[in-house]
XYZ file of N, CA, C and O in Angstrom:
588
model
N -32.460 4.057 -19.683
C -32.658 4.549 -18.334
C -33.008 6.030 -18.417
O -32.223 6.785 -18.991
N -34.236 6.535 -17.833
C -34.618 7.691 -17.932
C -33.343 8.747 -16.254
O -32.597 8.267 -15.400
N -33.637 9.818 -16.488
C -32.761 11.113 -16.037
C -33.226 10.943 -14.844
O -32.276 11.016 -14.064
N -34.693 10.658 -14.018
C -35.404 9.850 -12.582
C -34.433 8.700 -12.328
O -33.847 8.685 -11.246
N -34.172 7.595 -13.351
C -33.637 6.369 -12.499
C -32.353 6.533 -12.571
O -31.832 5.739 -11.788
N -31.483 7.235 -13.177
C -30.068 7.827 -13.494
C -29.478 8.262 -11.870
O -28.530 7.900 -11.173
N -30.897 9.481 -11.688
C -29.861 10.183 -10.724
C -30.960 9.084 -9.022
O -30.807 9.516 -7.880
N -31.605 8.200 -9.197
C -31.776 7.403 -8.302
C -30.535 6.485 -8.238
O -30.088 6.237 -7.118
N -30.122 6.123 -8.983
C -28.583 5.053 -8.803
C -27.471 5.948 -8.663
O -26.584 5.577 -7.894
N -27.321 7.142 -9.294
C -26.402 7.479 -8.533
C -26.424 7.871 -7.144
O -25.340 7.902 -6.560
N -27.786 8.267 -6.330
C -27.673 8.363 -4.928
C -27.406 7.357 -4.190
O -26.832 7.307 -3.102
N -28.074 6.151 -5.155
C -27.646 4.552 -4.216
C -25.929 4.466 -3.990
O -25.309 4.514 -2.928
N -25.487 4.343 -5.181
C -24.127 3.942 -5.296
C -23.076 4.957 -5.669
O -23.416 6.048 -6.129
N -21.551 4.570 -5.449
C -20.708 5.243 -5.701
C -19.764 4.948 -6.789
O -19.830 3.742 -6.552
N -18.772 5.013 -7.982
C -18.726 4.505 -8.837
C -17.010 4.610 -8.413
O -16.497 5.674 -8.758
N -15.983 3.504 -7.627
C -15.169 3.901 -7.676
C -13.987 2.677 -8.414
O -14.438 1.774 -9.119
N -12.828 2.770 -8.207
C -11.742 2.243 -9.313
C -10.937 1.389 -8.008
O -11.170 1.939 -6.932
N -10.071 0.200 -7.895
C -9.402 -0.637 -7.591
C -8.328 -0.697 -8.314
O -8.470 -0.406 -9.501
N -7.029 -1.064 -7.856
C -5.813 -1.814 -8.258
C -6.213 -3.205 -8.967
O -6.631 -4.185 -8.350
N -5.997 -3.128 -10.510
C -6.114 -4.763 -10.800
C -4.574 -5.277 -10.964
O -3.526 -4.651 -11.123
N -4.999 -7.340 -10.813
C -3.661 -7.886 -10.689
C -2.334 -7.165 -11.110
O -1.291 -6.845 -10.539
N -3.025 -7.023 -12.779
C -2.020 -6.537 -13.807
C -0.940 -5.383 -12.984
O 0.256 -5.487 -12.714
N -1.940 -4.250 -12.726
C -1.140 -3.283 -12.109
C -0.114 -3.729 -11.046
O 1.106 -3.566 -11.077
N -0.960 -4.402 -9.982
C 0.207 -4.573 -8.717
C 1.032 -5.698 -9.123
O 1.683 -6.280 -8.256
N 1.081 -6.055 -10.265
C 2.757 -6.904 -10.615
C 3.606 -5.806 -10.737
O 4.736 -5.807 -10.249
N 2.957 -4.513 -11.592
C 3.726 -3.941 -12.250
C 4.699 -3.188 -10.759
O 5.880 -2.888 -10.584
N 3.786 -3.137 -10.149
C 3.981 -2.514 -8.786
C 5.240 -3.210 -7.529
O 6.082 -2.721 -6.777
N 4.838 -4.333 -7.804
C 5.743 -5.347 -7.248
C 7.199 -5.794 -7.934
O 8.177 -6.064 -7.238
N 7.211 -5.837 -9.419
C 8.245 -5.774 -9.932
C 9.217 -4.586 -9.752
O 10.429 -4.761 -9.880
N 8.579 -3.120 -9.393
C 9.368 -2.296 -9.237
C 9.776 -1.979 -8.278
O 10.519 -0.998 -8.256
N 9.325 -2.969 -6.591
C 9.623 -2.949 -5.812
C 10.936 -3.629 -5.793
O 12.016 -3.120 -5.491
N 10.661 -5.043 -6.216
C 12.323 -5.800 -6.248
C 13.213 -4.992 -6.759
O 14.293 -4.895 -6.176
N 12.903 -4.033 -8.269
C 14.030 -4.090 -9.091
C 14.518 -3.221 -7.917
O 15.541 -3.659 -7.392
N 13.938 -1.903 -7.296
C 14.599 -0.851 -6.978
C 15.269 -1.332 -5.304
O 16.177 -0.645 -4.836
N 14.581 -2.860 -4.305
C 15.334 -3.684 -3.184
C 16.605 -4.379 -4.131
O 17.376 -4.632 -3.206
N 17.127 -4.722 -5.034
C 18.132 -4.894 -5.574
C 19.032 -4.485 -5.817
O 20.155 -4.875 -5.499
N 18.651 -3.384 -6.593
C 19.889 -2.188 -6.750
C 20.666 -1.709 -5.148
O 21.480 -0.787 -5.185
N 20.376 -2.342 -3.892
C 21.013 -2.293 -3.324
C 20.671 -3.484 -1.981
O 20.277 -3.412 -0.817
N 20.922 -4.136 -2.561
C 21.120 -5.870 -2.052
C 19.853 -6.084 -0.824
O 20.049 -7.036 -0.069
N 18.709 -5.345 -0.610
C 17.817 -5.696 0.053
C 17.293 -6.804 -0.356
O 17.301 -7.133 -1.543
N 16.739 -7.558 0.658
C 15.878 -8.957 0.683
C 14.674 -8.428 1.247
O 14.602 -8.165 2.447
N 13.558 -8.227 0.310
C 12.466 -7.598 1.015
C 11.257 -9.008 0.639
O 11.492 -10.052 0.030
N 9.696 -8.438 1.390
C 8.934 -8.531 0.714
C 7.748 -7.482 0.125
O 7.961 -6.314 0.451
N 6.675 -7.674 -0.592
C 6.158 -6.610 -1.153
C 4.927 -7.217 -0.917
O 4.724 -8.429 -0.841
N 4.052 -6.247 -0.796
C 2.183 -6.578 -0.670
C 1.620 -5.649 -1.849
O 2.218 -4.714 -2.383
N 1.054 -5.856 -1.974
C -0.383 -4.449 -2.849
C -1.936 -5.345 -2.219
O -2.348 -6.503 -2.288
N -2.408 -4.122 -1.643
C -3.769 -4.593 -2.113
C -4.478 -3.763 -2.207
O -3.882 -2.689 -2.127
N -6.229 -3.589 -2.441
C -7.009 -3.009 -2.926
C -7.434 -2.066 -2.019
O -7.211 -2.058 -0.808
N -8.126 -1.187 -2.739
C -8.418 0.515 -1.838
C -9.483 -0.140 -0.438
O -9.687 0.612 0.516
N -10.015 -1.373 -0.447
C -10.596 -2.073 0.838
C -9.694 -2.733 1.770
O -10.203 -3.249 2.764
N -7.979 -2.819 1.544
C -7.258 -3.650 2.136
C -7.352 -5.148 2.068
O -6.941 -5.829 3.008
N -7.720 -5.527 1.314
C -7.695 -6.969 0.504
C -6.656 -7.295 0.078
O -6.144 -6.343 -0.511
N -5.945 -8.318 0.058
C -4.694 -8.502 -0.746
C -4.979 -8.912 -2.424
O -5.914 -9.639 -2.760
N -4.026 -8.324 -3.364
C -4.255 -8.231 -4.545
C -3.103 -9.569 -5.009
O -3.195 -10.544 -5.755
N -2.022 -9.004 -4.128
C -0.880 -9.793 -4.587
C 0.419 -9.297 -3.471
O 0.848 -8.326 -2.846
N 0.649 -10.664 -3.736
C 1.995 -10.670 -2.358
C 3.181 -11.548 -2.691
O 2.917 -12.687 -3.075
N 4.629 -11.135 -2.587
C 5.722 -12.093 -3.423
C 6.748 -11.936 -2.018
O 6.513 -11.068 -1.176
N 7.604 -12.644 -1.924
C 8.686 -12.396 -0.981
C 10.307 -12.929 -1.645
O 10.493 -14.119 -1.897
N 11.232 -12.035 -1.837
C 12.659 -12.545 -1.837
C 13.232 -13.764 -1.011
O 13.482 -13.797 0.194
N 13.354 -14.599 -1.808
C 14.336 -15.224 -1.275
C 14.640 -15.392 0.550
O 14.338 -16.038 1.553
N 15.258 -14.551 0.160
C 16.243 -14.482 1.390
C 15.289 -13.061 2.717
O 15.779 -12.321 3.570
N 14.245 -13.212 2.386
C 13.683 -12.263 2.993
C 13.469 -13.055 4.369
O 13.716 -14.245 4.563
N 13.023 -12.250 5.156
C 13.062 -12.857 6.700
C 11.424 -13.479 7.119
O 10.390 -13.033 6.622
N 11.468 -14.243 7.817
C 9.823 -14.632 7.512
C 8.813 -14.158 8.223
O 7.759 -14.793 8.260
N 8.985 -12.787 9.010
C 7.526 -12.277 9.216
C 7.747 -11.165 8.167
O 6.957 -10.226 8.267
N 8.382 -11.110 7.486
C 8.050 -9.447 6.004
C 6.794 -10.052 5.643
O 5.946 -9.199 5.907
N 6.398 -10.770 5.318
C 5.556 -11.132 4.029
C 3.933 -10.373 5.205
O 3.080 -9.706 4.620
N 3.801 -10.627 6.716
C 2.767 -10.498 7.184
C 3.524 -9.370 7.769
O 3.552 -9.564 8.984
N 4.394 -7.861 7.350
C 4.546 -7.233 7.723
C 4.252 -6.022 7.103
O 3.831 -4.922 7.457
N 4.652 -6.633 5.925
C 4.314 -6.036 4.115
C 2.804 -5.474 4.306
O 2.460 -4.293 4.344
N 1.962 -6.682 4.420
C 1.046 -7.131 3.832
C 0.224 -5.934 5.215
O -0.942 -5.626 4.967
N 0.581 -5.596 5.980
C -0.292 -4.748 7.395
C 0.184 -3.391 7.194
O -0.367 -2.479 7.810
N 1.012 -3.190 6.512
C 1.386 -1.592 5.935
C 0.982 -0.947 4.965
O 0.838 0.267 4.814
N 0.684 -2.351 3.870
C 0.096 -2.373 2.709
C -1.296 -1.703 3.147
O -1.615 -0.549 2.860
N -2.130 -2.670 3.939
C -3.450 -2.020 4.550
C -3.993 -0.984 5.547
O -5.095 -0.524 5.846
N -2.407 -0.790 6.011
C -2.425 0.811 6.779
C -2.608 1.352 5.962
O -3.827 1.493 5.868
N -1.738 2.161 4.626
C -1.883 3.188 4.199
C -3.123 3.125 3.070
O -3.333 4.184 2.479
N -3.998 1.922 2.706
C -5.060 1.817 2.075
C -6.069 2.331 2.751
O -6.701 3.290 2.309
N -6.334 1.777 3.864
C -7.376 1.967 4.823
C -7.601 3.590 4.895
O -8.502 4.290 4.433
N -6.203 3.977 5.803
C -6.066 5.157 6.027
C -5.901 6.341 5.213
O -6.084 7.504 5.572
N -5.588 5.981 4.240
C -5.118 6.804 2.889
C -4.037 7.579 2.762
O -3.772 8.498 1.986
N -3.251 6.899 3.941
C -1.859 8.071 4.230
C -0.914 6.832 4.341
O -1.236 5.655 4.500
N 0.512 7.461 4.200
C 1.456 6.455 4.016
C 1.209 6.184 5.839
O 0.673 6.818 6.748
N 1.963 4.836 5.703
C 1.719 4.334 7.048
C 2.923 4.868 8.143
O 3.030 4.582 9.335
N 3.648 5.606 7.436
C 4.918 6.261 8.622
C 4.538 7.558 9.524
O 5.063 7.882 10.589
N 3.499 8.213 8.831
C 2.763 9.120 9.482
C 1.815 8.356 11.016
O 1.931 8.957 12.084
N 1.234 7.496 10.982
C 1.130 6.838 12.110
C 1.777 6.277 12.985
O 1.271 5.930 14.052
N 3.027 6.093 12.671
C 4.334 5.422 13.509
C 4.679 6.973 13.981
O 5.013 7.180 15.148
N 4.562 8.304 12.800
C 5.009 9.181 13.686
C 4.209 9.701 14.856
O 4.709 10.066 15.921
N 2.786 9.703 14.533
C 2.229 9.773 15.753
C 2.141 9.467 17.063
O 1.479 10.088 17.895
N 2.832 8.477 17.259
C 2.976 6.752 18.363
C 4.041 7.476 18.577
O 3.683 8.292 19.426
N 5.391 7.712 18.254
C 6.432 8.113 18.158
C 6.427 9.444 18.889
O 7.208 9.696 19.807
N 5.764 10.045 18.562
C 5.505 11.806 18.971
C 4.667 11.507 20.282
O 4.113 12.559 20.602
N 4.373 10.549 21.113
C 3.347 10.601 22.179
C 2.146 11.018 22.366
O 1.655 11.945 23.012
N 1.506 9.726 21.325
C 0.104 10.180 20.852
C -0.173 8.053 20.656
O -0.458 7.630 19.536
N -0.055 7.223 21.643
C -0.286 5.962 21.683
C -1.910 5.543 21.967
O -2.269 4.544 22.591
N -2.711 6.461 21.411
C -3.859 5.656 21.514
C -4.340 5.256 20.103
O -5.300 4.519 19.880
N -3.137 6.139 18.699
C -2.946 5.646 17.729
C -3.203 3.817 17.359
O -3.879 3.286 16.479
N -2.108 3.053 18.749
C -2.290 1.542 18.713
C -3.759 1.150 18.959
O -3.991 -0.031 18.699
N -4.621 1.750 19.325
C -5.843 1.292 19.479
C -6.904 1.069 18.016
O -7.970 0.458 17.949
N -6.273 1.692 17.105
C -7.102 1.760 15.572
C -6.964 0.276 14.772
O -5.957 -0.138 14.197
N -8.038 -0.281 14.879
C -7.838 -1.665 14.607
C -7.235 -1.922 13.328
O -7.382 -1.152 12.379
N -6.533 -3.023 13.270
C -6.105 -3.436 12.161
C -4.670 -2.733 11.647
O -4.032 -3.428 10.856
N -4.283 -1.868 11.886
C -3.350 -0.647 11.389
C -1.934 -1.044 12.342
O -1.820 -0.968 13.566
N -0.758 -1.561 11.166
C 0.255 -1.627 10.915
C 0.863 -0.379 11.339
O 0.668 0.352 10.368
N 1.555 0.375 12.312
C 2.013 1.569 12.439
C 3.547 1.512 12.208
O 4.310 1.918 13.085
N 4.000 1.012 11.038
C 5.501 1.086 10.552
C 5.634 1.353 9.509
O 4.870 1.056 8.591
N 7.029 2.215 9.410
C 7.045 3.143 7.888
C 7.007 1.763 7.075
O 7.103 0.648 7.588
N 6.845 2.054 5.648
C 6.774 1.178 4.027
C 5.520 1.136 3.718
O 5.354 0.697 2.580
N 4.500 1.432 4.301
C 3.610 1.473 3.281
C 3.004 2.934 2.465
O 3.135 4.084 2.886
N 2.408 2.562 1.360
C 2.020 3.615 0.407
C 0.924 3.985 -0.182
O 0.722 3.133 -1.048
N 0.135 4.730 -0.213
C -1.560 4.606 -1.137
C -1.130 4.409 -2.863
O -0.273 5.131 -3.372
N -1.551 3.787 -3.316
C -1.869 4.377 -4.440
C -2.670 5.026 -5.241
O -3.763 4.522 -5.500
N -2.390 5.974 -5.664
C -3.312 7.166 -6.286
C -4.015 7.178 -8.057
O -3.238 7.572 -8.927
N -4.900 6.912 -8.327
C -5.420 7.243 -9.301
C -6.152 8.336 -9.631
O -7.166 8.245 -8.939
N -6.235 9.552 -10.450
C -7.153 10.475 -10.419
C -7.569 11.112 -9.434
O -8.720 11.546 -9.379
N -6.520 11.296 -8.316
C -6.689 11.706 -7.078
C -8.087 10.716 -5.870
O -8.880 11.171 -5.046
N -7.841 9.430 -6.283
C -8.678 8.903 -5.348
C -7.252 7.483 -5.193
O -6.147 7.430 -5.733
N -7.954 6.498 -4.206
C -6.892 5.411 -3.687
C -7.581 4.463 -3.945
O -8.683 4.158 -3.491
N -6.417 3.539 -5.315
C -7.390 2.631 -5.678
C -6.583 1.486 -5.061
O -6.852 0.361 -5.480
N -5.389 1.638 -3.886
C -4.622 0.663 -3.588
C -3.607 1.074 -2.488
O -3.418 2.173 -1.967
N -3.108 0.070 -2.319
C -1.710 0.544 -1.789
C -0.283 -0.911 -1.906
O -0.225 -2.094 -2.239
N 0.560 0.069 -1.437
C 2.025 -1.305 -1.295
C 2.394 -1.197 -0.183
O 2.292 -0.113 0.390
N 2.984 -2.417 0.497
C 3.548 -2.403 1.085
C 4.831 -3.094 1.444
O 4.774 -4.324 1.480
N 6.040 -2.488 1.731
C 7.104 -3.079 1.746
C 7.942 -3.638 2.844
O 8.392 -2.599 3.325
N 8.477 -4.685 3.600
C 9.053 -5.197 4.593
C 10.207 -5.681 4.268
O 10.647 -6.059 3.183
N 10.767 -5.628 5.554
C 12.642 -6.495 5.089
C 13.832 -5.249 4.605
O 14.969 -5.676 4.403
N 13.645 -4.065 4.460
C 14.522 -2.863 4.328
C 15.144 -2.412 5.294
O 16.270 -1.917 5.320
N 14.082 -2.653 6.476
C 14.151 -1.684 7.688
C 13.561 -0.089 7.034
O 13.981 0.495 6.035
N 12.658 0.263 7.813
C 12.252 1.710 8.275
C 12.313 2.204 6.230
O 11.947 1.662 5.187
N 13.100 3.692 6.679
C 12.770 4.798 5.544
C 13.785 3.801 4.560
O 14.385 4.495 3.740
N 13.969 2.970 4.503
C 14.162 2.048 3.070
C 13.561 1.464 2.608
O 13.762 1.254 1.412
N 12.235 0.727 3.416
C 10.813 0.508 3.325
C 10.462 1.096 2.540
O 10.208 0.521 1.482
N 10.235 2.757 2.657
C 9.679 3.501 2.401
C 10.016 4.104 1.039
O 9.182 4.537 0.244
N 11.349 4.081 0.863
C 11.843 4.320 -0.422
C 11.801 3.498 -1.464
O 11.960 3.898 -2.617
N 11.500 1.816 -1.031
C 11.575 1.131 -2.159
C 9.467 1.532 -2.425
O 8.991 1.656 -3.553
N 8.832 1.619 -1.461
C 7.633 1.191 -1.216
C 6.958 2.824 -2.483
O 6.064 2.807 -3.329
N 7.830 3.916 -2.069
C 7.736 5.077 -3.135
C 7.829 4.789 -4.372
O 6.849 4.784 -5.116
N 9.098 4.494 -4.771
C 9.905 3.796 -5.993
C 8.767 2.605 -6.811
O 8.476 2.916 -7.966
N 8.306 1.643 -6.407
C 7.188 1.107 -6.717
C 5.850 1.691 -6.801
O 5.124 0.795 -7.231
N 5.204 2.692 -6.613
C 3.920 3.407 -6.357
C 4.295 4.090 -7.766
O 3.498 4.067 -8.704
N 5.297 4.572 -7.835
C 6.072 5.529 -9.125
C 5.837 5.015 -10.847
O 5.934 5.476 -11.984
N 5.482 3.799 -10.164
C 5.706 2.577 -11.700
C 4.441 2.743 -12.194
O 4.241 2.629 -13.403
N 3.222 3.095 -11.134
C 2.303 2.973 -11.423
C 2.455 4.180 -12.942
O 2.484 3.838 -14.124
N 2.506 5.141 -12.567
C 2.703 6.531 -13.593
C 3.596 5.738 -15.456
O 3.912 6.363 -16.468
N 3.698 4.447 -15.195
C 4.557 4.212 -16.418
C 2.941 2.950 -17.369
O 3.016 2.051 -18.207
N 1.935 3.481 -16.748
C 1.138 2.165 -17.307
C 0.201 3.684 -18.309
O -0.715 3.435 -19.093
């Protein structure tokens, strides 16, 4: 490929990175371990920097809308690129036209995940309640840093 058709494809396209399976197990396993260590019944989402689901597991004893609660926090903070509690704080702070942004989960637990300073994903966590969501949903994003 000559240095003409080089920098013609790079104007076409953008060259960016995704969460694969592998990762969001790793991601999901560290969600349970760290809902365990203190008897939460959660569930967990990851999906891809498009909001796709990658992978989705639920406890046991988890309650049965987590899994489609997970899974809309998961794609808040993908979409948006911000954890998804920052939009609940907005709604919260009297700023409700926030609910009008389609698709967007506005409850704390979800998380981006970060590669090389871009978002190749996110998690999302249900069944904690609120900033325990959020702590297991951290605690899992964290695991990523162990691959």
């Amino acid at each position: 490929m000559d240095k003409q058709s080089a920098s013609a494809s790079s104007a076409l396209a953008n060259p960016c990175h995704t969460i694969s399976l592998a990762a969001a197990r790793v991601v999901i396993n560290a969600a349970f371990e760290a809902a365990a260590e203190f008897g939460w019944h959660i569930s967990v989402a990851v999906v891809d920097r498009a909001g796709e689901l990658v992978s989705l597991d639920r406890s046991d004893k988890a309650i049965g809308i987590s899994p489609t609660v997970a899974l809309g926090k998961a794609r808040t903070a993908a979409l948006l690129r911000a954890p998804s509690k920052e939009f609940e704080t907005f709604i919260n702070a009297g700023s409700p036209s926030f609910l009008a942004t389609p698709g967007v989960t506005p409850l704390e637990g979800g998380i981006p995940l970060w590669l090389n300073g871009e978002v190749i994903g996110a998690v999302g966590v249900s069944g904690a309640h609120g900033a325990n969501d959020s702590q297991v949903a951290e605690m899992a994003a964290e695991a990523l840093a162990t691959l």
